[in-house]
Amino acid sequence: MKKTIITLILAGLLTASLASCNNEQVEKPDTGNETQVTENNKTAIADPVALLETVWNSYGDDEKFAVIGGDFSEENNKSDAPGRYSVSDAEAIDSSLGIPAASVSKIDDAASIIHMMNANTFTAGVYRLKDGEDAGALTDEIKANIEARNWMCGFPDKLIIATVDNYVVSAFGANELIDTFKTKLTDAYDSASVTVEQSLA
């Protein structure tokens, strides 16, 4: 008799436990790969990496090429994908991406994607402006800095600089790769506006 009562009690507890589990909302785990967030029924760009991921993920397999993303830290460096570029080392971000060291104080986050074999073949950087900073001024500063460079390993063919909401996007490299990037960027974001497009060679 005791065993039957204990069995019934345990069965009841199990049933109650299963019922309460089924009534709980199952939350999607945070994978850290969310690329966009929605605010006031408007899709906003989560961060510079998200912007570049959206563009890069729109490439077909036949359009992609070997790339690295981000700075050289273990946390940020990515193979075959965009990565975050720390803004704490202004000289490094100037050397790698072309935003002047003196202008890094105008941004609070950055991301990059670079051709694995030669940065002059393709380099793209995305910079999130701090509140109140002027995209036009930063665009002019990046343009002047890249124009003044002494290039090694060959000149890039073309430079483009665009704005997307509160982001500035720059890319330089081979004509075909830059043209494809520009198309993918403007197709991905209605707010994208190419403000600089010029030959560097």
PDB file of C-alpha atoms in Angstrom:
ATOM      1  CA  MET A   1       0.000   0.000   0.000  1.00  0.00           C
ATOM      2  CA  LYS A   2       2.831   2.378   0.910  1.00  0.00           C
ATOM      3  CA  LYS A   3       4.602   1.676  -2.393  1.00  0.00           C
ATOM      4  CA  THR A   4       1.427   2.425  -4.354  1.00  0.00           C
ATOM      5  CA  ILE A   5       0.912   5.765  -2.557  1.00  0.00           C
ATOM      6  CA  ILE A   6       4.554   6.770  -3.088  1.00  0.00           C
ATOM      7  CA  THR A   7       4.355   5.781  -6.757  1.00  0.00           C
ATOM      8  CA  LEU A   8       1.166   7.848  -7.212  1.00  0.00           C
ATOM      9  CA  ILE A   9       2.743  10.860  -5.479  1.00  0.00           C
ATOM     10  CA  LEU A  10       5.872  10.633  -7.651  1.00  0.00           C
ATOM     11  CA  ALA A  11       3.792  10.273 -10.812  1.00  0.00           C
ATOM     12  CA  GLY A  12       1.758  13.335  -9.806  1.00  0.00           C
ATOM     13  CA  LEU A  13       4.903  15.385  -9.170  1.00  0.00           C
ATOM     14  CA  LEU A  14       6.362  14.321 -12.529  1.00  0.00           C
ATOM     15  CA  THR A  15       3.149  15.261 -14.335  1.00  0.00           C
ATOM     16  CA  ALA A  16       3.020  18.658 -12.598  1.00  0.00           C
ATOM     17  CA  SER A  17       6.661  19.270 -13.428  1.00  0.00           C
ATOM     18  CA  LEU A  18       6.165  18.426 -17.112  1.00  0.00           C
ATOM     19  CA  ALA A  19       3.050  20.581 -17.307  1.00  0.00           C
ATOM     20  CA  SER A  20       4.826  23.603 -15.846  1.00  0.00           C
ATOM     21  CA  CYS A  21       7.763  23.147 -18.267  1.00  0.00           C
ATOM     22  CA  ASN A  22       5.384  23.147 -21.220  1.00  0.00           C
ATOM     23  CA  ASN A  23       3.780  26.385 -20.024  1.00  0.00           C
ATOM     24  CA  GLU A  24       7.070  28.250 -19.808  1.00  0.00           C
ATOM     25  CA  GLN A  25       8.144  30.372 -22.743  1.00  0.00           C
ATOM     26  CA  VAL A  26      11.160  28.920 -24.461  1.00  0.00           C
ATOM     27  CA  GLU A  27      13.661  31.676 -25.102  1.00  0.00           C
ATOM     28  CA  LYS A  28      16.027  31.523 -28.042  1.00  0.00           C
ATOM     29  CA  PRO A  29      19.574  31.315 -26.719  1.00  0.00           C
ATOM     30  CA  ASP A  30      21.807  34.299 -27.338  1.00  0.00           C
ATOM     31  CA  THR A  31      24.343  33.052 -29.858  1.00  0.00           C
ATOM     32  CA  GLY A  32      26.077  36.391 -30.212  1.00  0.00           C
ATOM     33  CA  ASN A  33      25.419  36.285 -33.960  1.00  0.00           C
ATOM     34  CA  GLU A  34      22.464  38.653 -34.069  1.00  0.00           C
ATOM     35  CA  THR A  35      23.195  41.136 -36.815  1.00  0.00           C
ATOM     36  CA  GLN A  36      20.306  43.570 -36.498  1.00  0.00           C
ATOM     37  CA  VAL A  37      17.896  44.849 -33.865  1.00  0.00           C
ATOM     38  CA  THR A  38      14.443  46.339 -34.335  1.00  0.00           C
ATOM     39  CA  GLU A  39      13.497  49.668 -32.772  1.00  0.00           C
ATOM     40  CA  ASN A  40      10.161  51.400 -33.327  1.00  0.00           C
ATOM     41  CA  ASN A  41       9.346  49.154 -36.304  1.00  0.00           C
ATOM     42  CA  LYS A  42      12.598  50.220 -37.991  1.00  0.00           C
ATOM     43  CA  THR A  43      15.462  47.824 -38.504  1.00  0.00           C
ATOM     44  CA  ALA A  44      18.606  49.331 -37.028  1.00  0.00           C
ATOM     45  CA  ILE A  45      22.190  48.196 -37.510  1.00  0.00           C
ATOM     46  CA  ALA A  46      23.431  46.574 -34.322  1.00  0.00           C
ATOM     47  CA  ASP A  47      27.126  47.415 -34.779  1.00  0.00           C
ATOM     48  CA  PRO A  48      29.842  47.726 -37.455  1.00  0.00           C
ATOM     49  CA  VAL A  49      30.421  43.963 -37.575  1.00  0.00           C
ATOM     50  CA  ALA A  50      26.713  43.414 -38.248  1.00  0.00           C
ATOM     51  CA  LEU A  51      26.783  45.864 -41.141  1.00  0.00           C
ATOM     52  CA  LEU A  52      29.757  44.131 -42.764  1.00  0.00           C
ATOM     53  CA  GLU A  53      28.296  40.664 -42.096  1.00  0.00           C
ATOM     54  CA  THR A  54      25.096  41.639 -43.881  1.00  0.00           C
ATOM     55  CA  VAL A  55      27.048  42.807 -46.915  1.00  0.00           C
ATOM     56  CA  TRP A  56      29.516  39.888 -46.955  1.00  0.00           C
ATOM     57  CA  ASN A  57      26.773  37.283 -46.470  1.00  0.00           C
ATOM     58  CA  SER A  58      25.013  38.615 -49.585  1.00  0.00           C
ATOM     59  CA  TYR A  59      27.977  37.573 -51.761  1.00  0.00           C
ATOM     60  CA  GLY A  60      27.593  34.400 -53.790  1.00  0.00           C
ATOM     61  CA  ASP A  61      30.181  31.644 -53.400  1.00  0.00           C
ATOM     62  CA  ASP A  62      31.673  32.568 -56.778  1.00  0.00           C
ATOM     63  CA  GLU A  63      32.027  36.226 -55.692  1.00  0.00           C
ATOM     64  CA  LYS A  64      33.796  35.636 -52.389  1.00  0.00           C
ATOM     65  CA  PHE A  65      37.568  35.607 -51.898  1.00  0.00           C
ATOM     66  CA  ALA A  66      39.883  34.742 -49.006  1.00  0.00           C
ATOM     67  CA  VAL A  67      39.547  37.384 -46.283  1.00  0.00           C
ATOM     68  CA  ILE A  68      40.399  38.108 -42.685  1.00  0.00           C
ATOM     69  CA  GLY A  69      38.390  40.351 -40.416  1.00  0.00           C
ATOM     70  CA  GLY A  70      39.071  42.452 -37.365  1.00  0.00           C
ATOM     71  CA  ASP A  71      42.289  43.384 -35.625  1.00  0.00           C
ATOM     72  CA  PHE A  72      45.007  40.935 -34.611  1.00  0.00           C
ATOM     73  CA  SER A  73      43.696  40.156 -31.132  1.00  0.00           C
ATOM     74  CA  GLU A  74      42.537  36.603 -30.474  1.00  0.00           C
ATOM     75  CA  GLU A  75      39.072  37.883 -29.570  1.00  0.00           C
ATOM     76  CA  ASN A  76      38.492  39.986 -32.696  1.00  0.00           C
ATOM     77  CA  ASN A  77      40.448  38.283 -35.478  1.00  0.00           C
ATOM     78  CA  LYS A  78      38.194  36.283 -37.816  1.00  0.00           C
ATOM     79  CA  SER A  79      38.983  34.070 -40.772  1.00  0.00           C
ATOM     80  CA  ASP A  80      36.693  34.319 -43.824  1.00  0.00           C
ATOM     81  CA  ALA A  81      34.396  36.788 -42.057  1.00  0.00           C
ATOM     82  CA  PRO A  82      34.222  40.399 -40.859  1.00  0.00           C
ATOM     83  CA  GLY A  83      35.562  41.144 -37.387  1.00  0.00           C
ATOM     84  CA  ARG A  84      35.662  43.958 -34.845  1.00  0.00           C
ATOM     85  CA  TYR A  85      38.600  46.357 -35.015  1.00  0.00           C
ATOM     86  CA  SER A  86      39.475  47.925 -31.668  1.00  0.00           C
ATOM     87  CA  VAL A  87      39.546  51.716 -31.638  1.00  0.00           C
ATOM     88  CA  SER A  88      41.939  51.767 -28.676  1.00  0.00           C
ATOM     89  CA  ASP A  89      45.036  51.802 -30.925  1.00  0.00           C
ATOM     90  CA  ALA A  90      44.590  54.762 -33.269  1.00  0.00           C
ATOM     91  CA  GLU A  91      47.908  54.222 -35.077  1.00  0.00           C
ATOM     92  CA  ALA A  92      47.065  50.589 -35.884  1.00  0.00           C
ATOM     93  CA  ILE A  93      43.626  51.389 -37.259  1.00  0.00           C
ATOM     94  CA  ASP A  94      45.144  54.197 -39.347  1.00  0.00           C
ATOM     95  CA  SER A  95      47.815  51.895 -40.755  1.00  0.00           C
ATOM     96  CA  SER A  96      45.423  49.028 -41.529  1.00  0.00           C
ATOM     97  CA  LEU A  97      42.205  50.727 -42.604  1.00  0.00           C
ATOM     98  CA  GLY A  98      43.075  54.300 -43.553  1.00  0.00           C
ATOM     99  CA  ILE A  99      41.064  56.278 -41.005  1.00  0.00           C
ATOM    100  CA  PRO A 100      43.454  58.960 -39.703  1.00  0.00           C
ATOM    101  CA  ALA A 101      44.728  58.373 -36.176  1.00  0.00           C
ATOM    102  CA  ALA A 102      43.614  61.906 -35.258  1.00  0.00           C
ATOM    103  CA  SER A 103      40.047  61.084 -36.363  1.00  0.00           C
ATOM    104  CA  VAL A 104      39.635  57.872 -34.348  1.00  0.00           C
ATOM    105  CA  SER A 105      38.299  59.930 -31.416  1.00  0.00           C
ATOM    106  CA  LYS A 106      35.168  60.571 -33.537  1.00  0.00           C
ATOM    107  CA  ILE A 107      34.132  56.893 -33.556  1.00  0.00           C
ATOM    108  CA  ASP A 108      33.244  54.415 -30.839  1.00  0.00           C
ATOM    109  CA  ASP A 109      33.355  51.112 -32.746  1.00  0.00           C
ATOM    110  CA  ALA A 110      34.819  49.709 -35.957  1.00  0.00           C
ATOM    111  CA  ALA A 111      34.979  46.561 -38.078  1.00  0.00           C
ATOM    112  CA  SER A 112      36.999  45.411 -41.048  1.00  0.00           C
ATOM    113  CA  ILE A 113      37.385  42.855 -43.775  1.00  0.00           C
ATOM    114  CA  ILE A 114      40.651  42.604 -45.722  1.00  0.00           C
ATOM    115  CA  HIS A 115      41.876  40.488 -48.623  1.00  0.00           C
ATOM    116  CA  MET A 116      44.021  37.762 -47.073  1.00  0.00           C
ATOM    117  CA  MET A 117      46.812  37.961 -49.660  1.00  0.00           C
ATOM    118  CA  ASN A 118      47.130  41.731 -50.178  1.00  0.00           C
ATOM    119  CA  ALA A 119      45.352  44.535 -48.336  1.00  0.00           C
ATOM    120  CA  ASN A 120      45.716  46.793 -51.400  1.00  0.00           C
ATOM    121  CA  THR A 121      43.574  44.342 -53.371  1.00  0.00           C
ATOM    122  CA  PHE A 122      40.650  44.869 -50.984  1.00  0.00           C
ATOM    123  CA  THR A 123      40.230  46.562 -47.612  1.00  0.00           C
ATOM    124  CA  ALA A 124      36.919  47.698 -46.132  1.00  0.00           C
ATOM    125  CA  GLY A 125      36.342  49.442 -42.826  1.00  0.00           C
ATOM    126  CA  VAL A 126      33.128  50.433 -41.072  1.00  0.00           C
ATOM    127  CA  TYR A 127      33.102  53.132 -38.389  1.00  0.00           C
ATOM    128  CA  ARG A 128      30.257  54.007 -36.016  1.00  0.00           C
ATOM    129  CA  LEU A 129      30.178  57.729 -35.344  1.00  0.00           C
ATOM    130  CA  LYS A 130      29.888  59.003 -31.805  1.00  0.00           C
ATOM    131  CA  ASP A 131      26.780  61.071 -31.114  1.00  0.00           C
ATOM    132  CA  GLY A 132      27.043  64.523 -32.659  1.00  0.00           C
ATOM    133  CA  GLU A 133      29.959  63.703 -34.956  1.00  0.00           C
ATOM    134  CA  ASP A 134      29.700  64.726 -38.602  1.00  0.00           C
ATOM    135  CA  ALA A 135      29.853  61.947 -41.225  1.00  0.00           C
ATOM    136  CA  GLY A 136      30.873  64.448 -43.909  1.00  0.00           C
ATOM    137  CA  ALA A 137      33.880  65.636 -41.929  1.00  0.00           C
ATOM    138  CA  LEU A 138      35.050  62.081 -41.235  1.00  0.00           C
ATOM    139  CA  THR A 139      34.564  61.179 -44.906  1.00  0.00           C
ATOM    140  CA  ASP A 140      36.796  64.084 -45.970  1.00  0.00           C
ATOM    141  CA  GLU A 141      39.462  63.092 -43.430  1.00  0.00           C
ATOM    142  CA  ILE A 142      39.522  59.441 -44.555  1.00  0.00           C
ATOM    143  CA  LYS A 143      39.658  60.492 -48.219  1.00  0.00           C
ATOM    144  CA  ALA A 144      42.584  62.875 -47.661  1.00  0.00           C
ATOM    145  CA  ASN A 145      44.463  60.293 -45.579  1.00  0.00           C
ATOM    146  CA  ILE A 146      44.121  57.544 -48.188  1.00  0.00           C
ATOM    147  CA  GLU A 147      45.014  59.894 -51.069  1.00  0.00           C
ATOM    148  CA  ALA A 148      48.226  60.896 -49.263  1.00  0.00           C
ATOM    149  CA  ARG A 149      49.473  57.341 -48.673  1.00  0.00           C
ATOM    150  CA  ASN A 150      52.720  55.953 -50.027  1.00  0.00           C
ATOM    151  CA  TRP A 151      51.516  52.552 -51.175  1.00  0.00           C
ATOM    152  CA  MET A 152      53.622  49.419 -51.041  1.00  0.00           C
ATOM    153  CA  CYS A 153      52.846  46.197 -52.958  1.00  0.00           C
ATOM    154  CA  GLY A 154      50.998  48.100 -55.702  1.00  0.00           C
ATOM    155  CA  PHE A 155      48.416  50.852 -55.762  1.00  0.00           C
ATOM    156  CA  PRO A 156      44.743  50.073 -55.128  1.00  0.00           C
ATOM    157  CA  ASP A 157      42.634  50.966 -58.168  1.00  0.00           C
ATOM    158  CA  LYS A 158      39.693  52.655 -56.516  1.00  0.00           C
ATOM    159  CA  LEU A 159      38.389  54.201 -53.299  1.00  0.00           C
ATOM    160  CA  ILE A 160      34.765  54.488 -52.204  1.00  0.00           C
ATOM    161  CA  ILE A 161      33.375  56.036 -49.041  1.00  0.00           C
ATOM    162  CA  ALA A 162      29.700  55.745 -48.110  1.00  0.00           C
ATOM    163  CA  THR A 163      27.404  56.595 -45.237  1.00  0.00           C
ATOM    164  CA  VAL A 164      24.776  54.257 -43.816  1.00  0.00           C
ATOM    165  CA  ASP A 165      22.757  55.869 -41.024  1.00  0.00           C
ATOM    166  CA  ASN A 166      25.368  56.812 -38.358  1.00  0.00           C
ATOM    167  CA  TYR A 167      28.128  54.731 -39.969  1.00  0.00           C
ATOM    168  CA  VAL A 168      30.882  55.632 -42.405  1.00  0.00           C
ATOM    169  CA  VAL A 169      32.090  52.843 -44.707  1.00  0.00           C
ATOM    170  CA  SER A 170      35.330  53.027 -46.668  1.00  0.00           C
ATOM    171  CA  ALA A 171      36.773  50.511 -49.121  1.00  0.00           C
ATOM    172  CA  PHE A 172      39.741  50.544 -51.448  1.00  0.00           C
ATOM    173  CA  GLY A 173      41.189  47.963 -53.794  1.00  0.00           C
ATOM    174  CA  ALA A 174      40.829  46.411 -57.228  1.00  0.00           C
ATOM    175  CA  ASN A 175      38.125  47.949 -59.443  1.00  0.00           C
ATOM    176  CA  GLU A 176      36.015  44.800 -59.775  1.00  0.00           C
ATOM    177  CA  LEU A 177      36.085  43.992 -56.044  1.00  0.00           C
ATOM    178  CA  ILE A 178      35.216  47.559 -55.054  1.00  0.00           C
ATOM    179  CA  ASP A 179      32.383  47.752 -57.605  1.00  0.00           C
ATOM    180  CA  THR A 180      30.915  44.500 -56.264  1.00  0.00           C
ATOM    181  CA  PHE A 181      31.204  45.706 -52.660  1.00  0.00           C
ATOM    182  CA  LYS A 182      29.505  48.999 -53.529  1.00  0.00           C
ATOM    183  CA  THR A 183      26.615  47.159 -55.211  1.00  0.00           C
ATOM    184  CA  LYS A 184      26.190  44.750 -52.291  1.00  0.00           C
ATOM    185  CA  LEU A 185      26.278  47.612 -49.775  1.00  0.00           C
ATOM    186  CA  THR A 186      23.704  49.755 -51.565  1.00  0.00           C
ATOM    187  CA  ASP A 187      21.469  46.726 -52.219  1.00  0.00           C
ATOM    188  CA  ALA A 188      21.607  45.740 -48.541  1.00  0.00           C
ATOM    189  CA  TYR A 189      20.822  49.195 -47.120  1.00  0.00           C
ATOM    190  CA  ASP A 190      18.356  51.685 -48.568  1.00  0.00           C
ATOM    191  CA  SER A 191      20.020  54.441 -46.524  1.00  0.00           C
ATOM    192  CA  ALA A 192      23.459  53.766 -48.043  1.00  0.00           C
ATOM    193  CA  SER A 193      24.823  56.774 -49.922  1.00  0.00           C
ATOM    194  CA  VAL A 194      28.161  56.634 -51.767  1.00  0.00           C
ATOM    195  CA  THR A 195      29.711  60.068 -51.293  1.00  0.00           C
ATOM    196  CA  VAL A 196      33.212  59.368 -52.661  1.00  0.00           C
ATOM    197  CA  GLU A 197      34.120  57.181 -55.644  1.00  0.00           C
ATOM    198  CA  GLN A 198      37.467  57.835 -57.276  1.00  0.00           C
ATOM    199  CA  SER A 199      40.493  56.257 -58.887  1.00  0.00           C
ATOM    200  CA  LEU A 200      43.668  55.899 -56.823  1.00  0.00           C
ATOM    201  CA  ALA A 201      45.978  54.312 -59.409  1.00  0.00           C
TER     202      ALA A 201
END
